[in-house]
Coordinates of C-alpha atoms in Angstrom, one line a residue:
M1 CA 191.2 -77.9 0.4
K2 CA 190.5 -76.4 -3.0
S3 CA 187.6 -74.3 -1.7
L4 CA 189.4 -72.8 1.5
L5 CA 189.5 -69.3 0.0
A6 CA 185.8 -69.2 -0.5
L7 CA 184.7 -70.1 3.2
P8 CA 186.2 -66.5 4.8
L9 CA 183.8 -65.0 2.4
L10 CA 180.4 -66.5 3.9
A11 CA 180.8 -64.6 7.0
I12 CA 181.1 -61.2 5.5
A13 CA 178.7 -58.8 4.0
A14 CA 178.7 -54.8 4.5
P15 CA 179.2 -51.5 2.9
L16 CA 182.6 -50.5 2.0
Y17 CA 185.2 -48.3 3.6
A18 CA 188.9 -47.2 3.4
E19 CA 191.4 -48.1 5.9
E20 CA 194.0 -45.6 6.8
I21 CA 197.8 -46.7 7.0
P22 CA 198.5 -47.8 10.5
T23 CA 200.7 -45.8 12.1
Y24 CA 202.9 -45.9 15.4
T25 CA 201.1 -46.0 18.7
A26 CA 202.8 -46.1 22.1
D27 CA 199.5 -47.6 24.0
E28 CA 199.7 -50.4 26.3
I29 CA 199.6 -53.8 24.6
V30 CA 197.7 -56.7 26.1
V31 CA 200.2 -59.9 26.5
T32 CA 200.0 -63.4 27.5
A33 CA 203.5 -63.8 29.3
T34 CA 201.8 -65.4 32.2
R35 CA 199.4 -67.7 29.9
F36 CA 196.6 -64.8 31.0
L37 CA 196.0 -61.7 29.4
S38 CA 197.9 -58.8 31.2
Q39 CA 199.6 -55.4 30.5
S40 CA 203.1 -55.6 28.5
Q41 CA 204.2 -53.2 31.3
T42 CA 203.6 -55.7 34.1
S43 CA 205.4 -58.4 32.3
P44 CA 208.1 -60.2 35.1
F45 CA 210.8 -59.9 32.3
G46 CA 211.5 -58.1 29.1
I47 CA 209.0 -59.0 26.4
Q48 CA 208.5 -57.7 23.1
V49 CA 205.3 -57.4 21.1
I50 CA 204.9 -57.1 17.6
T51 CA 201.4 -55.7 17.0
R52 CA 199.1 -56.0 13.7
E53 CA 200.4 -52.2 13.0
D54 CA 204.0 -53.4 13.1
I55 CA 203.1 -56.3 10.5
A56 CA 200.8 -54.0 8.4
R57 CA 204.3 -51.6 7.9
S58 CA 206.5 -54.1 7.4
T59 CA 208.2 -55.3 4.5
A60 CA 208.0 -59.0 5.5
T61 CA 205.8 -61.5 3.4
T62 CA 206.7 -64.6 6.1
I63 CA 206.6 -64.9 9.6
P64 CA 210.3 -65.8 9.6
E65 CA 211.1 -62.6 7.9
L66 CA 209.2 -60.7 10.0
L67 CA 210.8 -61.9 13.2
S68 CA 214.1 -61.5 11.7
H69 CA 213.8 -57.7 12.0
F70 CA 214.1 -58.1 15.7
A71 CA 217.5 -58.0 17.8
G72 CA 218.5 -61.3 19.1
V73 CA 216.4 -63.0 16.2
K74 CA 218.1 -64.9 12.9
T75 CA 216.8 -67.0 10.4
R76 CA 218.6 -69.4 7.8
S77 CA 217.3 -71.6 5.1
N78 CA 218.8 -75.2 4.9
S79 CA 216.3 -77.1 3.0
G80 CA 214.8 -74.9 0.2
S81 CA 211.3 -75.0 2.3
P82 CA 209.6 -71.4 3.0
D83 CA 209.7 -72.7 6.9
A84 CA 212.9 -71.2 7.6
Q85 CA 214.8 -71.7 10.9
I86 CA 214.6 -69.6 13.5
D87 CA 217.8 -68.9 16.1
M88 CA 217.5 -67.1 19.2
R89 CA 220.4 -66.0 21.0
G90 CA 223.1 -68.1 18.9
F91 CA 222.4 -71.5 18.9
G92 CA 223.5 -72.1 15.6
I93 CA 221.8 -75.6 13.5
T94 CA 220.1 -76.3 16.8
G95 CA 218.6 -72.8 16.9
G96 CA 214.9 -74.3 16.1
Q97 CA 215.2 -76.8 18.8
N98 CA 216.2 -74.1 21.5
T99 CA 213.6 -71.6 20.3
L100 CA 210.1 -72.7 21.3
V101 CA 206.8 -71.4 18.9
L102 CA 203.4 -71.4 20.4
L103 CA 200.2 -70.9 18.4
D104 CA 197.7 -68.9 20.5
G105 CA 199.5 -70.5 23.6
Q106 CA 199.9 -74.2 22.4
R107 CA 203.1 -76.0 20.7
L108 CA 203.6 -75.7 17.1
S109 CA 207.4 -76.9 17.7
E110 CA 207.6 -80.3 16.8
I111 CA 209.4 -83.5 18.3
E112 CA 211.4 -84.2 15.2
L113 CA 214.5 -81.7 13.7
V114 CA 211.9 -79.8 11.4
S115 CA 210.9 -76.2 11.7
P116 CA 207.4 -75.1 12.8
K117 CA 205.1 -74.9 10.1
W118 CA 205.2 -71.3 9.8
S119 CA 203.8 -71.1 6.4
A120 CA 200.7 -72.8 7.7
I121 CA 199.4 -69.6 9.2
P122 CA 198.1 -66.8 6.9
M123 CA 199.5 -63.7 7.9
D124 CA 196.3 -61.7 7.9
S125 CA 195.4 -64.1 10.8
I126 CA 197.9 -62.8 13.3
E127 CA 196.9 -60.2 15.7
R128 CA 200.3 -60.2 17.4
I129 CA 203.5 -61.8 17.9
E130 CA 205.1 -62.1 21.4
I131 CA 208.8 -62.5 22.1
L132 CA 210.0 -63.9 25.3
R133 CA 213.8 -64.0 25.2
S134 CA 215.5 -66.6 27.2
S135 CA 212.0 -67.2 28.7
G136 CA 209.4 -69.7 28.8
A137 CA 210.5 -72.8 30.3
V138 CA 208.6 -72.5 33.5
L139 CA 205.2 -71.9 32.1
Y140 CA 205.5 -73.8 28.7
G141 CA 208.4 -76.6 29.2
G142 CA 211.4 -77.7 27.0
G143 CA 213.2 -76.2 24.3
A144 CA 212.7 -72.5 25.5
T145 CA 216.5 -72.1 26.3
G146 CA 216.8 -69.5 23.4
G147 CA 213.4 -67.9 24.0
T148 CA 209.9 -68.4 23.1
I149 CA 207.8 -66.9 20.4
N150 CA 203.9 -67.0 20.9
I151 CA 201.8 -66.1 18.0
I152 CA 198.4 -64.7 18.6
T153 CA 195.7 -64.8 16.0
K154 CA 192.8 -62.2 15.7
M155 CA 189.8 -62.9 18.0
P156 CA 186.8 -62.0 16.7
K157 CA 184.9 -59.2 19.0
P158 CA 181.2 -58.8 19.6
D159 CA 179.5 -56.5 16.8
Q160 CA 182.5 -56.7 14.9
R161 CA 182.0 -57.2 10.7
E162 CA 185.0 -56.6 8.5
G163 CA 186.5 -58.6 5.6
F164 CA 188.8 -58.3 2.6
V165 CA 190.0 -60.4 -0.5
S166 CA 193.6 -59.8 -1.7
A167 CA 195.4 -61.1 -5.0
G168 CA 199.1 -60.7 -6.0
Y169 CA 201.7 -61.7 -8.7
G170 CA 205.3 -61.2 -8.7
T171 CA 208.6 -62.4 -9.9
Y172 CA 209.2 -66.3 -10.6
N173 CA 205.7 -67.0 -11.3
T174 CA 204.4 -66.2 -7.7
S175 CA 201.2 -65.9 -6.9
E176 CA 199.1 -65.3 -4.0
L177 CA 195.3 -65.0 -3.2
R178 CA 194.1 -64.3 0.2
A179 CA 190.7 -63.8 2.2
G180 CA 189.5 -63.0 5.5
G181 CA 186.9 -61.7 7.5
L182 CA 185.7 -61.3 11.3
I183 CA 181.8 -61.1 12.1
G184 CA 180.2 -61.2 15.6
S185 CA 177.0 -60.5 17.6
D186 CA 176.4 -59.9 20.9
N187 CA 177.3 -63.6 22.1
L188 CA 178.7 -65.3 18.8
S189 CA 181.6 -64.4 17.2
L190 CA 183.6 -66.0 14.2
A191 CA 187.1 -65.2 12.6
L192 CA 188.1 -67.1 9.2
H193 CA 191.4 -66.3 7.3
A194 CA 192.6 -68.3 4.3
N195 CA 195.2 -68.0 1.3
R196 CA 196.8 -70.1 -1.6
Y197 CA 200.5 -69.3 -2.6
D198 CA 202.2 -70.6 -5.5
S199 CA 205.7 -70.0 -6.7
D200 CA 208.2 -71.5 -9.1
N201 CA 210.9 -70.1 -6.8
Y202 CA 214.6 -68.8 -7.4
R203 CA 215.9 -72.1 -7.6
K204 CA 215.3 -75.1 -10.2
N205 CA 213.1 -77.9 -8.6
N206 CA 211.9 -75.5 -5.8
E207 CA 208.1 -75.1 -7.0
I208 CA 205.7 -74.7 -4.0
A209 CA 201.8 -74.9 -3.8
Q210 CA 200.3 -74.3 -0.5
E211 CA 197.0 -73.4 0.9
N212 CA 195.9 -72.5 4.5
I213 CA 192.9 -71.7 6.8
E214 CA 192.5 -70.7 10.3
G215 CA 189.5 -69.9 12.0
D216 CA 188.2 -68.9 15.6
F217 CA 184.5 -69.5 16.6
R218 CA 184.0 -68.1 20.2
F219 CA 180.5 -67.9 22.4
T220 CA 181.0 -65.3 25.2
T221 CA 179.0 -64.3 28.4
E222 CA 179.8 -61.7 31.0
N223 CA 182.3 -63.7 32.8
T224 CA 182.6 -67.0 30.6
Q225 CA 184.1 -67.7 27.2
W226 CA 184.2 -70.8 24.7
A227 CA 186.7 -70.6 21.6
L228 CA 187.1 -73.4 19.3
K229 CA 190.2 -72.5 17.1
F230 CA 190.9 -74.6 13.9
G231 CA 193.3 -74.6 11.2
A232 CA 194.3 -76.9 8.3
D233 CA 197.3 -76.5 5.7
D234 CA 198.3 -78.2 2.4
Q235 CA 201.5 -78.1 0.9
S236 CA 203.5 -79.4 -1.9
L237 CA 207.3 -78.6 -2.2
R238 CA 210.1 -79.6 -4.7
L239 CA 213.4 -79.9 -3.3
P240 CA 216.6 -78.5 -5.0
G241 CA 219.1 -79.3 -2.6
A242 CA 222.2 -77.6 -1.8
R243 CA 224.9 -76.1 -4.2
T244 CA 228.6 -76.9 -4.3
E245 CA 231.0 -74.1 -4.1
S246 CA 232.1 -74.6 -7.8
Q247 CA 228.1 -74.6 -8.4
L248 CA 227.6 -71.4 -6.9
Q249 CA 229.9 -69.6 -9.3
S250 CA 228.7 -71.5 -12.3
D251 CA 225.0 -72.3 -12.0
R252 CA 223.7 -70.9 -8.8
R253 CA 219.9 -71.3 -9.5
G254 CA 220.6 -74.8 -10.6
T255 CA 219.9 -78.2 -9.0
A256 CA 221.6 -81.5 -8.5
T257 CA 218.4 -83.4 -7.2
P258 CA 215.8 -82.6 -9.9
N259 CA 213.6 -85.4 -8.7
D260 CA 213.1 -84.7 -5.1
W261 CA 210.2 -83.4 -3.7
S262 CA 207.9 -83.3 -0.4
T263 CA 204.3 -82.9 0.2
R264 CA 202.7 -82.2 3.9
T265 CA 199.2 -82.0 5.2
G266 CA 198.4 -81.1 8.7
G267 CA 195.3 -79.5 11.0
H268 CA 194.9 -78.8 14.5
L269 CA 192.0 -78.4 16.6
N270 CA 191.9 -76.5 20.3
L271 CA 188.8 -76.1 22.6
N272 CA 189.5 -73.2 25.2
G273 CA 187.2 -72.6 27.9
S274 CA 187.5 -69.7 30.6
T275 CA 185.8 -68.1 33.4
R276 CA 186.3 -65.6 36.3
I277 CA 184.9 -66.1 39.7
G278 CA 185.7 -63.0 42.1
D279 CA 189.6 -62.7 41.7
A280 CA 190.0 -66.1 40.2
E281 CA 190.5 -67.0 36.6
L282 CA 190.3 -70.4 35.5
T283 CA 191.1 -71.4 32.2
A284 CA 191.8 -74.5 30.1
D285 CA 192.8 -75.9 26.5
L286 CA 191.8 -79.4 25.2
S287 CA 193.7 -79.6 21.7
Y288 CA 194.9 -81.9 19.1
R289 CA 197.2 -81.4 16.2
E290 CA 198.3 -83.8 13.6
R291 CA 201.0 -83.7 10.6
N292 CA 201.4 -86.2 7.6
A293 CA 204.5 -85.6 5.5
K294 CA 205.9 -87.7 2.4
A295 CA 209.1 -87.0 0.8
S296 CA 211.0 -88.8 -2.2
Y297 CA 214.9 -88.3 -2.6
A298 CA 216.5 -89.9 -6.0
P299 CA 218.0 -92.6 -6.2
G300 CA 215.1 -94.7 -4.7
Y301 CA 214.8 -93.3 -1.2
S302 CA 211.4 -92.6 0.2
I303 CA 210.2 -91.6 3.7
E304 CA 206.5 -91.2 5.0
T305 CA 205.9 -89.8 8.5
K306 CA 202.8 -89.3 10.3
V307 CA 202.7 -87.3 14.0
N308 CA 199.9 -86.2 16.4
V309 CA 199.7 -85.1 19.4
A310 CA 196.8 -84.4 22.1
A311 CA 197.3 -82.2 24.9
F312 CA 195.2 -80.9 28.1
N313 CA 196.1 -77.7 29.7
P314 CA 194.2 -76.5 32.6
R315 CA 195.6 -73.4 34.5
L316 CA 194.2 -71.2 37.3
K317 CA 195.2 -67.2 37.8
L318 CA 194.4 -66.4 41.8
G319 CA 194.8 -62.7 43.0
H320 CA 195.6 -62.6 46.7
T321 CA 197.2 -60.7 49.4
L322 CA 200.3 -62.0 51.5
L323 CA 202.2 -60.3 54.2
G324 CA 200.3 -57.0 53.4
Q325 CA 201.4 -57.3 49.3
R326 CA 199.7 -57.6 46.4
N327 CA 200.4 -61.2 44.5
D328 CA 199.2 -62.9 41.5
L329 CA 199.5 -66.4 41.3
V330 CA 199.3 -68.9 38.5
L331 CA 199.0 -72.4 38.9
G332 CA 198.8 -75.2 35.8
L333 CA 199.4 -78.5 34.5
D334 CA 200.5 -79.6 31.2
L335 CA 199.7 -82.8 29.8
D336 CA 200.4 -84.4 26.4
D337 CA 200.8 -87.3 24.6
W338 CA 203.0 -87.4 21.2
D339 CA 202.8 -90.4 18.7
Y340 CA 205.3 -90.6 15.7
N341 CA 205.5 -93.2 13.1
S342 CA 207.8 -93.0 10.2
K343 CA 208.3 -95.3 7.6
N344 CA 211.1 -95.2 4.6
T345 CA 212.5 -97.3 2.2
Y346 CA 214.3 -99.3 4.4
S347 CA 212.7 -99.4 7.9
T348 CA 209.9 -98.5 9.9
S349 CA 210.3 -96.0 13.3
L350 CA 208.0 -95.5 16.1
A351 CA 208.3 -93.1 18.8
S352 CA 206.2 -91.5 21.4
Q353 CA 206.6 -88.9 24.0
K354 CA 204.7 -88.1 27.0
N355 CA 204.6 -84.9 29.3
Q356 CA 203.3 -84.3 32.6
A357 CA 204.3 -81.1 34.3
F358 CA 202.9 -79.0 37.1
Y359 CA 204.2 -75.2 37.2
F360 CA 203.4 -72.2 39.1
Q361 CA 204.3 -68.3 38.7
N362 CA 203.9 -65.8 41.5
Q363 CA 204.2 -62.2 40.9
T364 CA 204.3 -59.9 44.1
M365 CA 204.1 -56.1 44.2
L366 CA 206.7 -54.9 46.6
S367 CA 205.8 -51.6 45.7
T368 CA 204.0 -49.3 43.1
A369 CA 207.3 -49.6 41.5
T370 CA 208.6 -53.1 42.3
R371 CA 207.6 -56.3 41.1
I372 CA 209.1 -59.8 42.0
T373 CA 208.5 -63.1 40.2
L374 CA 209.2 -66.4 41.4
G375 CA 208.2 -69.4 39.4
G376 CA 208.9 -73.5 39.4
R377 CA 208.2 -76.4 37.0
L378 CA 208.2 -80.1 37.7
H379 CA 208.4 -81.9 34.5
Q380 CA 208.2 -85.7 33.9
V381 CA 208.8 -86.8 30.4
E382 CA 208.6 -90.7 29.1
S383 CA 210.2 -91.0 25.9
S384 CA 210.5 -94.2 23.7
V385 CA 212.3 -94.6 20.3
G386 CA 211.7 -98.2 19.2
T387 CA 212.4 -100.4 21.8
I388 CA 214.4 -98.0 23.9
S389 CA 212.5 -96.2 26.6
Q390 CA 213.7 -93.5 29.0
T391 CA 211.9 -91.4 31.8
K392 CA 213.6 -88.3 32.9
S393 CA 212.3 -85.4 35.5
P394 CA 213.9 -82.5 34.5
R395 CA 213.1 -79.1 36.6
A396 CA 212.9 -75.3 35.7
F397 CA 212.6 -72.5 37.7
E398 CA 212.8 -68.5 37.6
L399 CA 213.7 -65.4 39.4
G400 CA 213.1 -62.0 38.0
L401 CA 212.6 -58.5 39.4
R402 CA 211.3 -55.7 37.7
H403 CA 211.7 -51.9 39.1
E404 CA 210.1 -48.9 37.6
L405 CA 212.6 -46.1 38.3
S406 CA 210.7 -43.2 36.8
Q407 CA 207.8 -43.0 34.5
G408 CA 208.3 -45.1 31.6
L409 CA 211.8 -46.5 32.7
A410 CA 212.3 -49.7 34.0
L411 CA 214.9 -52.1 35.1
F412 CA 214.6 -55.9 34.5
A413 CA 216.8 -58.7 35.9
K414 CA 216.3 -62.4 35.7
L415 CA 217.8 -66.1 37.0
D416 CA 216.5 -69.0 35.4
Q417 CA 216.9 -72.8 34.7
S418 CA 215.8 -74.4 31.5
F419 CA 215.7 -77.8 29.5
R420 CA 215.4 -79.4 26.2
I421 CA 214.5 -83.0 25.4
A422 CA 216.4 -84.6 22.4
T423 CA 213.8 -85.0 19.5
V424 CA 212.9 -88.1 17.8
D425 CA 215.5 -87.9 15.2
E426 CA 218.3 -87.0 17.7
N427 CA 217.6 -90.4 19.6
Q428 CA 217.8 -92.7 16.2
F429 CA 220.4 -95.0 16.3
Q430 CA 221.3 -94.6 19.7
I431 CA 222.1 -97.4 22.5
S432 CA 220.6 -95.3 25.0
L433 CA 218.4 -91.9 24.6
L434 CA 220.4 -88.9 25.0
E435 CA 220.6 -87.0 28.3
P436 CA 218.2 -83.4 28.5
Q437 CA 220.1 -80.5 27.8
T438 CA 220.1 -78.1 31.0
S439 CA 221.1 -74.4 31.2
H440 CA 221.5 -71.6 33.7
D441 CA 220.5 -68.4 32.5
R442 CA 220.9 -64.8 33.7
E443 CA 219.9 -61.5 32.3
I444 CA 219.9 -57.7 33.0
G445 CA 218.5 -55.0 30.9
F446 CA 216.2 -52.1 30.8
E447 CA 213.3 -50.7 28.8
K448 CA 212.6 -47.0 28.3
R449 CA 209.0 -46.1 26.8
L450 CA 209.2 -42.4 25.6
A451 CA 206.5 -40.1 24.4
A452 CA 207.4 -41.0 20.7
G453 CA 209.1 -44.4 20.9
A454 CA 210.9 -46.8 23.1
L455 CA 214.6 -48.2 24.0
R456 CA 215.6 -51.6 25.0
A457 CA 218.8 -53.1 26.1
S458 CA 219.8 -56.0 27.7
L459 CA 222.9 -58.2 28.7
Y460 CA 222.5 -62.2 28.8
Q461 CA 224.6 -65.3 29.8
I462 CA 223.3 -69.1 29.0
R463 CA 225.4 -71.5 30.4
L464 CA 224.6 -75.3 29.1
N465 CA 225.6 -78.7 29.9
N466 CA 224.6 -81.4 27.8
E467 CA 223.9 -79.3 24.8
I468 CA 222.4 -81.8 22.2
A469 CA 224.4 -81.6 18.6
Y470 CA 225.1 -83.9 15.5
L471 CA 228.4 -85.3 14.6
P472 CA 228.5 -86.2 10.8
S473 CA 228.9 -89.4 9.3
T474 CA 232.6 -88.8 8.2
L475 CA 233.2 -88.8 12.4
V476 CA 230.6 -91.6 13.5
P477 CA 230.2 -93.9 10.5
P478 CA 228.0 -94.8 8.7
F479 CA 225.1 -92.7 9.5
G480 CA 226.7 -90.2 12.2
A481 CA 225.2 -89.5 15.5
N482 CA 223.7 -86.9 17.8
I483 CA 225.8 -86.5 21.3
N484 CA 225.8 -84.4 24.3
L485 CA 228.6 -81.7 24.0
P486 CA 230.7 -80.9 26.5
P487 CA 229.7 -77.4 28.6
T488 CA 229.0 -74.6 26.1
Q489 CA 227.8 -71.0 26.5
R490 CA 226.1 -68.1 24.9
Q491 CA 226.3 -64.4 25.8
G492 CA 225.6 -61.0 24.4
L493 CA 224.1 -57.7 24.3
E494 CA 220.8 -56.8 22.6
L495 CA 220.1 -53.2 22.0
A496 CA 216.8 -52.0 20.3
A497 CA 214.9 -48.5 19.5
N498 CA 212.1 -47.1 17.7
W499 CA 211.1 -43.6 17.6
R500 CA 208.6 -41.3 15.9
A501 CA 210.8 -38.5 14.2
T502 CA 207.8 -36.7 12.6
D503 CA 204.0 -37.1 12.4
T504 CA 204.7 -39.1 9.2
L505 CA 208.4 -40.7 9.9
D506 CA 208.7 -43.7 12.3
V507 CA 211.9 -45.4 12.3
F508 CA 213.8 -48.4 14.3
A509 CA 217.0 -49.6 14.8
N510 CA 218.6 -52.8 16.6
Y511 CA 221.9 -54.6 17.2
T512 CA 222.9 -57.9 18.4
Y513 CA 226.5 -58.9 19.6
A514 CA 226.5 -62.6 20.3
E515 CA 229.1 -65.1 21.7
A516 CA 228.7 -68.7 21.5
T517 CA 231.7 -70.8 22.7
F518 CA 232.6 -74.2 24.2
R519 CA 233.5 -73.3 27.8
E520 CA 235.9 -76.7 27.7
G521 CA 236.1 -80.1 26.5
T522 CA 236.8 -81.9 23.1
Y523 CA 235.1 -82.7 19.8
N524 CA 236.3 -85.6 17.7
G525 CA 239.7 -85.7 19.7
T526 CA 240.1 -81.8 19.4
D527 CA 240.3 -79.6 22.6
V528 CA 237.3 -76.9 21.4
T529 CA 238.0 -74.7 24.5
G530 CA 237.1 -71.3 23.7
K531 CA 235.9 -72.2 20.0
N532 CA 233.1 -70.6 18.5
V533 CA 230.0 -72.3 17.7
P534 CA 229.1 -72.6 14.0
L535 CA 226.5 -70.6 12.3
V536 CA 226.6 -67.5 15.1
P537 CA 227.0 -64.4 13.7
R538 CA 229.3 -62.3 16.3
H539 CA 227.5 -58.9 15.0
A540 CA 223.9 -58.2 13.5
M541 CA 222.0 -55.3 12.9
N542 CA 218.5 -53.9 11.5
L543 CA 217.4 -50.4 10.3
G544 CA 214.2 -49.6 9.1
A545 CA 211.8 -46.7 8.4
S546 CA 208.3 -46.0 7.7
W547 CA 207.2 -42.9 5.6
R548 CA 203.9 -41.8 5.5
I549 CA 203.8 -39.9 2.2
A550 CA 200.1 -39.0 2.5
P551 CA 197.5 -39.8 4.6
T552 CA 196.8 -43.0 2.3
T553 CA 200.5 -43.4 0.9
N554 CA 203.0 -45.3 2.9
L555 CA 206.7 -46.0 2.1
G556 CA 208.5 -48.4 4.0
A557 CA 212.3 -49.6 4.0
D558 CA 214.4 -51.9 5.8
A559 CA 217.9 -52.9 5.7
Q560 CA 219.8 -56.1 7.4
Y561 CA 223.0 -56.8 8.2
I562 CA 224.5 -60.2 9.2
G563 CA 228.1 -60.6 10.1
E564 CA 230.8 -63.2 9.4
Q565 CA 229.9 -66.7 11.0
Y566 CA 231.7 -69.9 11.2
F567 CA 230.6 -72.6 8.5
D568 CA 228.3 -75.6 9.9
N569 CA 230.3 -78.6 10.9
D570 CA 233.8 -76.3 11.6
Q571 CA 233.2 -76.8 15.8
A572 CA 237.0 -76.7 15.6
N573 CA 237.2 -73.8 13.8
T574 CA 239.9 -74.9 11.4
F575 CA 238.4 -74.6 8.2
G576 CA 240.4 -71.2 7.7
R577 CA 237.0 -69.5 6.0
K578 CA 234.0 -68.2 7.5
M579 CA 230.7 -67.4 5.7
S580 CA 230.8 -63.7 4.1
S581 CA 228.7 -61.3 5.8
Y582 CA 226.0 -59.6 3.7
T583 CA 223.4 -56.6 4.1
V584 CA 220.0 -57.2 2.2
V585 CA 217.6 -54.0 1.5
N586 CA 213.8 -54.5 1.2
A587 CA 211.1 -51.8 0.4
R588 CA 207.7 -51.5 0.4
L589 CA 205.4 -49.2 -1.2
A590 CA 201.5 -49.0 0.0
H591 CA 198.6 -46.9 -1.4
D592 CA 194.7 -46.8 -0.5
V593 CA 192.4 -45.7 -3.4
G594 CA 188.9 -45.9 -1.6
P595 CA 188.2 -49.5 -0.1
W596 CA 191.4 -50.8 -2.3
R597 CA 194.6 -50.9 -0.9
L598 CA 197.7 -51.3 -3.8
A599 CA 201.1 -52.6 -2.7
A600 CA 204.3 -53.2 -4.2
T601 CA 207.3 -55.2 -2.4
V602 CA 211.1 -55.4 -3.6
K603 CA 213.1 -58.1 -1.8
N604 CA 216.8 -58.0 -1.9
L605 CA 216.8 -54.3 -3.7
F606 CA 220.4 -54.2 -4.4
N607 CA 220.5 -58.0 -5.6
E608 CA 223.1 -59.2 -2.8
K609 CA 224.4 -62.4 -3.8
Y610 CA 224.4 -64.4 -0.3
F611 CA 223.5 -67.4 1.5
S612 CA 222.5 -67.7 5.2
Y613 CA 223.7 -71.4 5.5
A614 CA 226.4 -73.6 4.2
I615 CA 228.2 -76.7 5.7
K616 CA 232.3 -77.3 5.1
S617 CA 233.1 -80.6 3.8
G618 CA 236.9 -81.4 3.7
T619 CA 238.7 -78.1 1.8
T620 CA 235.2 -77.0 0.3
F621 CA 231.7 -76.4 1.2
S622 CA 228.0 -76.5 -0.2
A623 CA 225.3 -74.0 0.6
Y624 CA 221.7 -72.8 -0.1
P625 CA 221.8 -69.9 -2.1
A626 CA 219.0 -66.9 -1.2
P627 CA 216.8 -65.3 -4.0
D628 CA 218.4 -62.4 -6.1
R629 CA 216.2 -59.1 -6.4
T630 CA 212.3 -60.0 -6.6
L631 CA 209.2 -57.9 -6.8
F632 CA 205.7 -58.8 -5.8
M633 CA 202.6 -56.6 -6.3
S634 CA 199.0 -57.2 -4.6
A635 CA 195.6 -55.3 -4.8
E636 CA 193.5 -55.7 -1.5
Y637 CA 189.8 -55.0 -1.3
R638 CA 188.5 -53.9 2.2
F639 CA 184.8 -54.0 3.2
K640 CA 183.4 -53.5 6.5

């Protein structure tokens, strides 16, 4: 993969140009909340879209950082990997398994207890990111109880030709090379983006080297389009391990695991075909993805895991009239087949999962101002771990209403049911496989689009049965085990606003109030009724601004506040202490000089000492300390 960065340049050749710093736009955004192209204002539920302009203005350099700037989305690092865990709507340590992540509509979430490969997606390849809170189970299946995140990569267009190369260097010997380009003719088009990232990182024994490439080749006629999307990634990472409470004071950057390491390679291929016949749209995806990972943990333990999945996803959208009302009906099938092979120093684990599902979603225009959505999913999953097999048939449904009270002001409400199937790791060491987790969700909110901004507010409640969680080895010797918890609940309030204060100043703010509690029952023999689920801050807030100092100069800054939260492994809330709250401020200055863009980004401007993950053990705790202040500078050359 040493030549990844050179590939995008093969598709680029043209005169130079200078691109202006992007500014806020209130134009309608095309989204895929129905698995077909539609307008965001017609989305059945409160969808939020992060545009490429938002990405360009942001101080974020990774996808998890970017997502954490939005209401109801939290990140945590509990491994030393750049692939941080995403948690939507307060699921704590299982947030990653309750947030479904898609890449161009195809699953990026794994059937293991690992985070999606965020770092394998070049940021420059992203066109937009769609956030569907507490939604997605009907259209996409299990693991979407907290929400669905759909990353849409840039689509090459006919007669388009542009490209860039970039280099950057920063604190802790961090360097990055990036390149990308899009080129198109009347019928054929190609997009390629690649990057290489290297860093010693904040912690000792946490060096990383990573290479990625994403591509999209398209053939388009008047009513038909074929697209071949592909990508590959290669990562080498050292693993620093956690720090004890005393080590956080004496040697915050140190490591007790100087010989631990991991490697990962992977790739994906997706063939999509779509056509329009009258009022009907037909599209299908045939995809394959694989991941190969190795790790070594001293003393004398190593593991090698291979996972691959093949999927076929045909779907139909049909516009029709029923009882005099306009309807849009989506019908689809999801078929996928996972194979898992993991070999460690002492044993080998084989597992598989096959999913077959039929779903529908119908949107009815009751009037020009009112839209009702009804959807359902029949799902069958066959799981096998070692010699133990299980077949389950979970269901999902959704009922949503959206009503435009006036121009730009809409109310929305929804009821739905979702589910989650236990991962391969969660089903290890079980006499019988775990029951599927189920939830019943409800939400109400409003969206207000202004001439120079937008407001959004929502109230939600998620009531869960058989939530899947881990009991440590101190409770279930010798390795611990995963169980179905007694009934739990999430509920909260999310507020968000963005506003163009002047022609040169954009601001945003959001606030999240989240409660995650046990509705009833016991945990390890202790009554936990009304107790708080660990790793869920009650309060969180983001503030940010983007100031266009001059037509070619932009200064951006943001601040994130995360409130107190219970330590992991403190389900009974008896530890007597909580993880401290923290506030992190970031800033970025970008300036265009002809075809060049020069930028400097400062993370953790005020050098906050904090950690986003910690676990209690007896009377003390261990944590993964976050980096202190860092600086990264880059130069980008664009041509068109």
